[in-house]
């Protein structure tokens, strides 16, 4: 009995030591291959850069999970909904969101959530890039000065709007066909497209966009994000908006 008790006690001590070592070890964020989206009318847009390209401002792990998990999940949900509702396959996402009030009840929530997420993220990947940042240029710079009080004021107002979002959401700059800019925030995955507005640029302030690197420091994330804004691409979107051709 004494020997058995001693062996059991040593075993338990060993398990305790192992558990302590595991708790003390640095955590590694393991990933498996992202599941492929089911066949359907919606697809994950290809990014023009690799996941690590926006380091150190946005870390590679966050970019990878954000793109291959979160955005892919929106595409999956849309394609799953489209299996049973052909109306979803007949229109591009910006038109579906613009007519969200007229959609059948059964698909309105999936379109609002997954469709909004798909549109928002498609825009998000496009307006960022490596070796970017700095001050805006071209017509966008002039519009920011005219409509938003100049770049410094715009940055401060944009960051403040991002900080005011309670929980999860986005902060956007919209643009009309005359080129006029406006700043607004939206909750969850709501998009200005739902109000038939065009989106020039926007930043994702859901925690999944920044938490691995910045934890709860959303303000630091918002400030760091300016270093990856691709103003050349934003100018392309601005020109497309004035031509009435900007979609997401």
PDB file of C-alpha atoms in Angstrom:
ATOM      1  CA  UNK A   1       0.000   0.000   0.000  1.00  0.00           C
ATOM      2  CA  UNK A   2       2.864   2.354   0.854  1.00  0.00           C
ATOM      3  CA  UNK A   3       4.596   1.708  -2.479  1.00  0.00           C
ATOM      4  CA  UNK A   4       1.366   2.201  -4.443  1.00  0.00           C
ATOM      5  CA  UNK A   5       0.632   5.420  -2.594  1.00  0.00           C
ATOM      6  CA  UNK A   6       4.164   6.728  -3.283  1.00  0.00           C
ATOM      7  CA  UNK A   7       3.951   5.883  -6.980  1.00  0.00           C
ATOM      8  CA  UNK A   8       0.554   7.566  -7.302  1.00  0.00           C
ATOM      9  CA  UNK A   9       1.823  10.669  -5.534  1.00  0.00           C
ATOM     10  CA  UNK A  10       4.882  10.879  -7.795  1.00  0.00           C
ATOM     11  CA  UNK A  11       2.673  10.472 -10.858  1.00  0.00           C
ATOM     12  CA  UNK A  12       0.415  13.275  -9.720  1.00  0.00           C
ATOM     13  CA  UNK A  13       3.408  15.472  -9.016  1.00  0.00           C
ATOM     14  CA  UNK A  14       4.690  14.743 -12.504  1.00  0.00           C
ATOM     15  CA  UNK A  15       1.389  15.713 -14.059  1.00  0.00           C
ATOM     16  CA  UNK A  16       1.370  18.888 -11.981  1.00  0.00           C
ATOM     17  CA  UNK A  17       4.857  19.829 -13.129  1.00  0.00           C
ATOM     18  CA  UNK A  18       3.937  19.186 -16.739  1.00  0.00           C
ATOM     19  CA  UNK A  19       0.808  21.282 -16.437  1.00  0.00           C
ATOM     20  CA  UNK A  20       2.799  24.112 -14.888  1.00  0.00           C
ATOM     21  CA  UNK A  21       5.362  23.932 -17.687  1.00  0.00           C
ATOM     22  CA  UNK A  22       2.640  24.070 -20.326  1.00  0.00           C
ATOM     23  CA  UNK A  23       1.029  27.072 -18.650  1.00  0.00           C
ATOM     24  CA  UNK A  24       4.357  28.873 -18.376  1.00  0.00           C
ATOM     25  CA  UNK A  25       5.386  28.200 -21.979  1.00  0.00           C
ATOM     26  CA  UNK A  26       4.701  30.921 -24.542  1.00  0.00           C
ATOM     27  CA  UNK A  27       1.510  30.289 -26.479  1.00  0.00           C
ATOM     28  CA  UNK A  28       1.834  29.355 -30.113  1.00  0.00           C
ATOM     29  CA  UNK A  29      -1.099  30.113 -32.410  1.00  0.00           C
ATOM     30  CA  UNK A  30      -1.435  26.964 -34.451  1.00  0.00           C
ATOM     31  CA  UNK A  31      -3.431  26.910 -37.652  1.00  0.00           C
ATOM     32  CA  UNK A  32      -4.760  24.239 -39.939  1.00  0.00           C
ATOM     33  CA  UNK A  33      -5.657  24.763 -43.561  1.00  0.00           C
ATOM     34  CA  UNK A  34      -8.707  26.964 -43.972  1.00  0.00           C
ATOM     35  CA  UNK A  35     -11.776  25.153 -45.270  1.00  0.00           C
ATOM     36  CA  UNK A  36     -12.606  25.881 -48.878  1.00  0.00           C
ATOM     37  CA  UNK A  37     -15.752  27.880 -49.540  1.00  0.00           C
ATOM     38  CA  UNK A  38     -18.491  25.840 -51.187  1.00  0.00           C
ATOM     39  CA  UNK A  39     -19.083  26.379 -54.877  1.00  0.00           C
ATOM     40  CA  UNK A  40     -21.273  29.362 -55.505  1.00  0.00           C
ATOM     41  CA  UNK A  41     -21.494  32.843 -56.993  1.00  0.00           C
ATOM     42  CA  UNK A  42     -19.347  34.492 -54.296  1.00  0.00           C
ATOM     43  CA  UNK A  43     -15.597  34.038 -53.906  1.00  0.00           C
ATOM     44  CA  UNK A  44     -12.756  35.208 -51.705  1.00  0.00           C
ATOM     45  CA  UNK A  45     -10.930  38.014 -53.558  1.00  0.00           C
ATOM     46  CA  UNK A  46      -7.231  37.525 -54.091  1.00  0.00           C
ATOM     47  CA  UNK A  47      -5.024  39.843 -52.065  1.00  0.00           C
ATOM     48  CA  UNK A  48      -2.278  41.677 -53.934  1.00  0.00           C
ATOM     49  CA  UNK A  49       0.253  40.964 -51.158  1.00  0.00           C
ATOM     50  CA  UNK A  50       1.256  38.208 -48.747  1.00  0.00           C
ATOM     51  CA  UNK A  51       0.109  37.971 -45.133  1.00  0.00           C
ATOM     52  CA  UNK A  52       3.454  39.227 -43.777  1.00  0.00           C
ATOM     53  CA  UNK A  53       3.634  42.207 -46.130  1.00  0.00           C
ATOM     54  CA  UNK A  54       2.069  44.667 -43.665  1.00  0.00           C
ATOM     55  CA  UNK A  55       4.428  43.857 -40.796  1.00  0.00           C
ATOM     56  CA  UNK A  56       5.086  45.325 -38.277  1.00  0.00           C
ATOM     57  CA  UNK A  57       1.858  47.350 -38.286  1.00  0.00           C
ATOM     58  CA  UNK A  58      -0.403  44.343 -38.894  1.00  0.00           C
ATOM     59  CA  UNK A  59       1.138  40.992 -38.043  1.00  0.00           C
ATOM     60  CA  UNK A  60       1.151  38.055 -40.449  1.00  0.00           C
ATOM     61  CA  UNK A  61      -0.822  35.734 -38.164  1.00  0.00           C
ATOM     62  CA  UNK A  62      -3.652  38.235 -37.802  1.00  0.00           C
ATOM     63  CA  UNK A  63      -3.713  38.847 -41.553  1.00  0.00           C
ATOM     64  CA  UNK A  64      -3.781  35.132 -42.295  1.00  0.00           C
ATOM     65  CA  UNK A  65      -6.573  34.327 -39.829  1.00  0.00           C
ATOM     66  CA  UNK A  66      -8.518  37.437 -40.803  1.00  0.00           C
ATOM     67  CA  UNK A  67      -8.439  36.588 -44.506  1.00  0.00           C
ATOM     68  CA  UNK A  68      -8.563  32.783 -44.609  1.00  0.00           C
ATOM     69  CA  UNK A  69     -10.925  32.349 -41.653  1.00  0.00           C
ATOM     70  CA  UNK A  70     -13.111  35.358 -41.024  1.00  0.00           C
ATOM     71  CA  UNK A  71     -13.571  36.605 -44.578  1.00  0.00           C
ATOM     72  CA  UNK A  72     -13.776  33.067 -45.941  1.00  0.00           C
ATOM     73  CA  UNK A  73     -16.556  32.324 -43.441  1.00  0.00           C
ATOM     74  CA  UNK A  74     -18.631  35.193 -44.873  1.00  0.00           C
ATOM     75  CA  UNK A  75     -18.158  33.805 -48.378  1.00  0.00           C
ATOM     76  CA  UNK A  76     -19.157  30.339 -47.172  1.00  0.00           C
ATOM     77  CA  UNK A  77     -22.316  31.690 -45.529  1.00  0.00           C
ATOM     78  CA  UNK A  78     -23.280  33.590 -48.669  1.00  0.00           C
ATOM     79  CA  UNK A  79     -22.782  30.580 -50.918  1.00  0.00           C
ATOM     80  CA  UNK A  80     -24.719  28.358 -48.529  1.00  0.00           C
ATOM     81  CA  UNK A  81     -27.609  30.821 -48.606  1.00  0.00           C
ATOM     82  CA  UNK A  82     -27.430  31.031 -52.402  1.00  0.00           C
ATOM     83  CA  UNK A  83     -28.043  27.281 -52.685  1.00  0.00           C
ATOM     84  CA  UNK A  84     -31.646  27.787 -51.636  1.00  0.00           C
ATOM     85  CA  UNK A  85     -32.287  31.317 -52.880  1.00  0.00           C
ATOM     86  CA  UNK A  86     -31.455  31.925 -56.505  1.00  0.00           C
ATOM     87  CA  UNK A  87     -31.991  35.659 -56.119  1.00  0.00           C
ATOM     88  CA  UNK A  88     -28.632  35.865 -54.355  1.00  0.00           C
ATOM     89  CA  UNK A  89     -26.781  34.525 -57.372  1.00  0.00           C
ATOM     90  CA  UNK A  90     -28.380  36.957 -59.797  1.00  0.00           C
ATOM     91  CA  UNK A  91     -26.929  40.201 -58.400  1.00  0.00           C
ATOM     92  CA  UNK A  92     -23.506  41.453 -57.264  1.00  0.00           C
ATOM     93  CA  UNK A  93     -23.054  42.013 -53.551  1.00  0.00           C
ATOM     94  CA  UNK A  94     -23.308  45.818 -53.742  1.00  0.00           C
ATOM     95  CA  UNK A  95     -26.737  45.574 -55.369  1.00  0.00           C
ATOM     96  CA  UNK A  96     -27.917  42.985 -52.850  1.00  0.00           C
ATOM     97  CA  UNK A  97     -26.872  45.226 -49.975  1.00  0.00           C
ATOM     98  CA  UNK A  98     -28.388  48.289 -51.624  1.00  0.00           C
ATOM     99  CA  UNK A  99     -31.732  46.489 -51.897  1.00  0.00           C
ATOM    100  CA  UNK A 100     -31.539  44.697 -48.568  1.00  0.00           C
ATOM    101  CA  UNK A 101     -34.949  45.939 -47.466  1.00  0.00           C
ATOM    102  CA  UNK A 102     -36.647  44.209 -50.388  1.00  0.00           C
ATOM    103  CA  UNK A 103     -34.966  40.818 -49.946  1.00  0.00           C
ATOM    104  CA  UNK A 104     -36.952  37.817 -48.669  1.00  0.00           C
ATOM    105  CA  UNK A 105     -37.023  37.570 -44.876  1.00  0.00           C
ATOM    106  CA  UNK A 106     -35.198  34.233 -44.970  1.00  0.00           C
ATOM    107  CA  UNK A 107     -32.067  35.758 -46.510  1.00  0.00           C
ATOM    108  CA  UNK A 108     -32.086  39.312 -45.172  1.00  0.00           C
ATOM    109  CA  UNK A 109     -30.048  38.500 -42.062  1.00  0.00           C
ATOM    110  CA  UNK A 110     -27.401  36.403 -43.917  1.00  0.00           C
ATOM    111  CA  UNK A 111     -27.010  39.182 -46.479  1.00  0.00           C
ATOM    112  CA  UNK A 112     -26.752  41.867 -43.808  1.00  0.00           C
ATOM    113  CA  UNK A 113     -24.134  39.971 -41.815  1.00  0.00           C
ATOM    114  CA  UNK A 114     -22.215  37.802 -44.268  1.00  0.00           C
ATOM    115  CA  UNK A 115     -22.828  40.042 -47.275  1.00  0.00           C
ATOM    116  CA  UNK A 116     -21.794  43.131 -45.375  1.00  0.00           C
ATOM    117  CA  UNK A 117     -18.711  41.334 -44.098  1.00  0.00           C
ATOM    118  CA  UNK A 118     -17.789  40.178 -47.594  1.00  0.00           C
ATOM    119  CA  UNK A 119     -18.129  43.672 -49.066  1.00  0.00           C
ATOM    120  CA  UNK A 120     -16.339  45.393 -46.187  1.00  0.00           C
ATOM    121  CA  UNK A 121     -13.383  43.022 -46.230  1.00  0.00           C
ATOM    122  CA  UNK A 122     -13.078  43.061 -50.032  1.00  0.00           C
ATOM    123  CA  UNK A 123     -12.633  46.838 -49.764  1.00  0.00           C
ATOM    124  CA  UNK A 124     -10.300  46.494 -46.758  1.00  0.00           C
ATOM    125  CA  UNK A 125      -7.698  44.281 -48.466  1.00  0.00           C
ATOM    126  CA  UNK A 126      -7.707  46.521 -51.524  1.00  0.00           C
ATOM    127  CA  UNK A 127      -6.927  49.818 -49.814  1.00  0.00           C
ATOM    128  CA  UNK A 128      -3.908  48.511 -47.888  1.00  0.00           C
ATOM    129  CA  UNK A 129      -0.466  47.515 -49.118  1.00  0.00           C
ATOM    130  CA  UNK A 130       3.231  47.167 -48.287  1.00  0.00           C
ATOM    131  CA  UNK A 131       5.480  50.214 -48.466  1.00  0.00           C
ATOM    132  CA  UNK A 132       2.410  52.435 -48.207  1.00  0.00           C
ATOM    133  CA  UNK A 133       1.281  55.027 -45.689  1.00  0.00           C
ATOM    134  CA  UNK A 134       2.323  58.634 -45.513  1.00  0.00           C
ATOM    135  CA  UNK A 135       0.108  61.521 -46.541  1.00  0.00           C
ATOM    136  CA  UNK A 136      -2.600  61.202 -49.189  1.00  0.00           C
ATOM    137  CA  UNK A 137      -1.873  62.446 -52.682  1.00  0.00           C
ATOM    138  CA  UNK A 138      -3.726  63.647 -55.755  1.00  0.00           C
ATOM    139  CA  UNK A 139      -7.439  64.363 -55.829  1.00  0.00           C
ATOM    140  CA  UNK A 140      -8.041  62.445 -52.611  1.00  0.00           C
ATOM    141  CA  UNK A 141      -5.705  64.785 -50.735  1.00  0.00           C
ATOM    142  CA  UNK A 142      -7.575  67.805 -52.084  1.00  0.00           C
ATOM    143  CA  UNK A 143     -10.942  66.270 -51.177  1.00  0.00           C
ATOM    144  CA  UNK A 144      -9.769  65.480 -47.632  1.00  0.00           C
ATOM    145  CA  UNK A 145      -8.697  69.102 -47.222  1.00  0.00           C
ATOM    146  CA  UNK A 146     -11.946  70.433 -48.665  1.00  0.00           C
ATOM    147  CA  UNK A 147     -14.458  68.106 -46.994  1.00  0.00           C
ATOM    148  CA  UNK A 148     -12.741  66.768 -43.874  1.00  0.00           C
ATOM    149  CA  UNK A 149     -10.611  69.675 -42.688  1.00  0.00           C
ATOM    150  CA  UNK A 150      -7.186  68.474 -43.802  1.00  0.00           C
ATOM    151  CA  UNK A 151      -5.252  65.272 -43.213  1.00  0.00           C
ATOM    152  CA  UNK A 152      -4.313  65.846 -39.566  1.00  0.00           C
ATOM    153  CA  UNK A 153      -7.872  66.686 -38.556  1.00  0.00           C
ATOM    154  CA  UNK A 154      -9.230  63.834 -40.650  1.00  0.00           C
ATOM    155  CA  UNK A 155      -6.889  61.324 -38.989  1.00  0.00           C
ATOM    156  CA  UNK A 156      -7.870  62.523 -35.526  1.00  0.00           C
ATOM    157  CA  UNK A 157     -11.593  62.403 -36.352  1.00  0.00           C
ATOM    158  CA  UNK A 158     -11.292  58.992 -38.018  1.00  0.00           C
ATOM    159  CA  UNK A 159      -9.454  57.497 -35.035  1.00  0.00           C
ATOM    160  CA  UNK A 160     -11.952  59.034 -32.607  1.00  0.00           C
ATOM    161  CA  UNK A 161     -14.834  57.543 -34.598  1.00  0.00           C
ATOM    162  CA  UNK A 162     -13.129  54.155 -34.496  1.00  0.00           C
ATOM    163  CA  UNK A 163     -12.701  54.386 -30.747  1.00  0.00           C
ATOM    164  CA  UNK A 164     -16.356  55.295 -30.251  1.00  0.00           C
ATOM    165  CA  UNK A 165     -17.565  52.095 -31.916  1.00  0.00           C
ATOM    166  CA  UNK A 166     -18.955  50.027 -29.058  1.00  0.00           C
ATOM    167  CA  UNK A 167     -17.983  46.395 -29.436  1.00  0.00           C
ATOM    168  CA  UNK A 168     -17.413  45.536 -33.092  1.00  0.00           C
ATOM    169  CA  UNK A 169     -17.779  47.574 -36.235  1.00  0.00           C
ATOM    170  CA  UNK A 170     -16.120  49.718 -38.872  1.00  0.00           C
ATOM    171  CA  UNK A 171     -15.212  53.336 -39.525  1.00  0.00           C
ATOM    172  CA  UNK A 172     -15.639  54.495 -43.143  1.00  0.00           C
ATOM    173  CA  UNK A 173     -15.146  57.370 -45.505  1.00  0.00           C
ATOM    174  CA  UNK A 174     -17.945  57.534 -48.063  1.00  0.00           C
ATOM    175  CA  UNK A 175     -17.805  59.324 -51.399  1.00  0.00           C
ATOM    176  CA  UNK A 176     -20.561  60.473 -53.737  1.00  0.00           C
ATOM    177  CA  UNK A 177     -20.471  60.923 -57.517  1.00  0.00           C
ATOM    178  CA  UNK A 178     -19.480  64.560 -57.080  1.00  0.00           C
ATOM    179  CA  UNK A 179     -16.423  63.430 -55.103  1.00  0.00           C
ATOM    180  CA  UNK A 180     -17.661  64.730 -51.746  1.00  0.00           C
ATOM    181  CA  UNK A 181     -16.357  62.807 -48.720  1.00  0.00           C
ATOM    182  CA  UNK A 182     -18.032  62.033 -45.404  1.00  0.00           C
ATOM    183  CA  UNK A 183     -16.953  60.151 -42.298  1.00  0.00           C
ATOM    184  CA  UNK A 184     -19.161  57.652 -40.485  1.00  0.00           C
ATOM    185  CA  UNK A 185     -19.017  54.529 -38.335  1.00  0.00           C
ATOM    186  CA  UNK A 186     -21.165  51.409 -38.573  1.00  0.00           C
ATOM    187  CA  UNK A 187     -21.786  48.564 -36.101  1.00  0.00           C
ATOM    188  CA  UNK A 188     -21.048  44.893 -36.752  1.00  0.00           C
ATOM    189  CA  UNK A 189     -20.667  44.228 -40.510  1.00  0.00           C
ATOM    190  CA  UNK A 190     -23.119  46.891 -41.620  1.00  0.00           C
ATOM    191  CA  UNK A 191     -21.965  48.698 -44.744  1.00  0.00           C
ATOM    192  CA  UNK A 192     -22.715  52.143 -46.185  1.00  0.00           C
ATOM    193  CA  UNK A 193     -23.716  50.195 -49.296  1.00  0.00           C
ATOM    194  CA  UNK A 194     -26.928  49.354 -47.417  1.00  0.00           C
ATOM    195  CA  UNK A 195     -27.762  53.065 -47.633  1.00  0.00           C
ATOM    196  CA  UNK A 196     -26.734  53.174 -51.314  1.00  0.00           C
ATOM    197  CA  UNK A 197     -23.534  55.045 -50.442  1.00  0.00           C
ATOM    198  CA  UNK A 198     -20.138  54.322 -51.996  1.00  0.00           C
ATOM    199  CA  UNK A 199     -17.202  53.489 -49.738  1.00  0.00           C
ATOM    200  CA  UNK A 200     -13.864  55.168 -50.428  1.00  0.00           C
ATOM    201  CA  UNK A 201     -11.980  53.493 -47.589  1.00  0.00           C
ATOM    202  CA  UNK A 202     -12.576  51.978 -44.166  1.00  0.00           C
ATOM    203  CA  UNK A 203     -10.916  50.329 -41.204  1.00  0.00           C
ATOM    204  CA  UNK A 204     -12.066  47.205 -39.394  1.00  0.00           C
ATOM    205  CA  UNK A 205     -12.290  47.698 -35.617  1.00  0.00           C
ATOM    206  CA  UNK A 206     -13.502  44.212 -34.753  1.00  0.00           C
ATOM    207  CA  UNK A 207     -11.093  42.706 -32.227  1.00  0.00           C
ATOM    208  CA  UNK A 208     -10.110  39.965 -34.674  1.00  0.00           C
ATOM    209  CA  UNK A 209      -8.474  42.677 -36.802  1.00  0.00           C
ATOM    210  CA  UNK A 210      -5.929  43.653 -34.162  1.00  0.00           C
ATOM    211  CA  UNK A 211      -6.104  41.693 -30.901  1.00  0.00           C
ATOM    212  CA  UNK A 212      -3.151  39.321 -31.354  1.00  0.00           C
ATOM    213  CA  UNK A 213      -0.742  42.242 -31.734  1.00  0.00           C
ATOM    214  CA  UNK A 214      -2.429  45.138 -29.952  1.00  0.00           C
ATOM    215  CA  UNK A 215      -4.632  43.303 -27.396  1.00  0.00           C
ATOM    216  CA  UNK A 216      -7.129  45.885 -26.103  1.00  0.00           C
ATOM    217  CA  UNK A 217      -5.153  48.865 -27.426  1.00  0.00           C
ATOM    218  CA  UNK A 218      -7.485  49.786 -30.264  1.00  0.00           C
ATOM    219  CA  UNK A 219      -6.111  53.333 -30.277  1.00  0.00           C
ATOM    220  CA  UNK A 220      -2.614  52.049 -31.100  1.00  0.00           C
ATOM    221  CA  UNK A 221      -4.004  49.886 -33.882  1.00  0.00           C
ATOM    222  CA  UNK A 222      -5.891  52.824 -35.388  1.00  0.00           C
ATOM    223  CA  UNK A 223      -2.748  54.975 -35.337  1.00  0.00           C
ATOM    224  CA  UNK A 224      -0.553  52.208 -36.771  1.00  0.00           C
ATOM    225  CA  UNK A 225      -3.027  51.496 -39.568  1.00  0.00           C
ATOM    226  CA  UNK A 226      -2.178  54.715 -41.413  1.00  0.00           C
ATOM    227  CA  UNK A 227       1.202  53.168 -42.231  1.00  0.00           C
ATOM    228  CA  UNK A 228      -0.416  50.600 -44.523  1.00  0.00           C
ATOM    229  CA  UNK A 229      -3.027  52.724 -46.318  1.00  0.00           C
ATOM    230  CA  UNK A 230      -2.362  52.598 -50.067  1.00  0.00           C
ATOM    231  CA  UNK A 231      -3.242  56.108 -51.190  1.00  0.00           C
ATOM    232  CA  UNK A 232      -2.613  55.289 -54.852  1.00  0.00           C
ATOM    233  CA  UNK A 233      -5.343  52.637 -54.656  1.00  0.00           C
ATOM    234  CA  UNK A 234      -7.608  55.045 -52.752  1.00  0.00           C
ATOM    235  CA  UNK A 235      -7.188  57.537 -55.601  1.00  0.00           C
ATOM    236  CA  UNK A 236      -8.204  54.825 -58.067  1.00  0.00           C
ATOM    237  CA  UNK A 237     -11.342  54.195 -56.014  1.00  0.00           C
ATOM    238  CA  UNK A 238     -12.035  57.925 -55.888  1.00  0.00           C
ATOM    239  CA  UNK A 239     -11.903  58.170 -59.674  1.00  0.00           C
ATOM    240  CA  UNK A 240     -14.148  55.121 -60.005  1.00  0.00           C
ATOM    241  CA  UNK A 241     -16.663  56.649 -57.585  1.00  0.00           C
ATOM    242  CA  UNK A 242     -16.888  59.870 -59.585  1.00  0.00           C
ATOM    243  CA  UNK A 243     -17.438  57.778 -62.701  1.00  0.00           C
ATOM    244  CA  UNK A 244     -20.211  55.877 -60.921  1.00  0.00           C
ATOM    245  CA  UNK A 245     -18.272  52.604 -61.235  1.00  0.00           C
ATOM    246  CA  UNK A 246     -17.186  51.919 -57.639  1.00  0.00           C
ATOM    247  CA  UNK A 247     -18.867  48.782 -56.310  1.00  0.00           C
ATOM    248  CA  UNK A 248     -17.441  47.513 -53.019  1.00  0.00           C
TER     249      UNK A 248
END
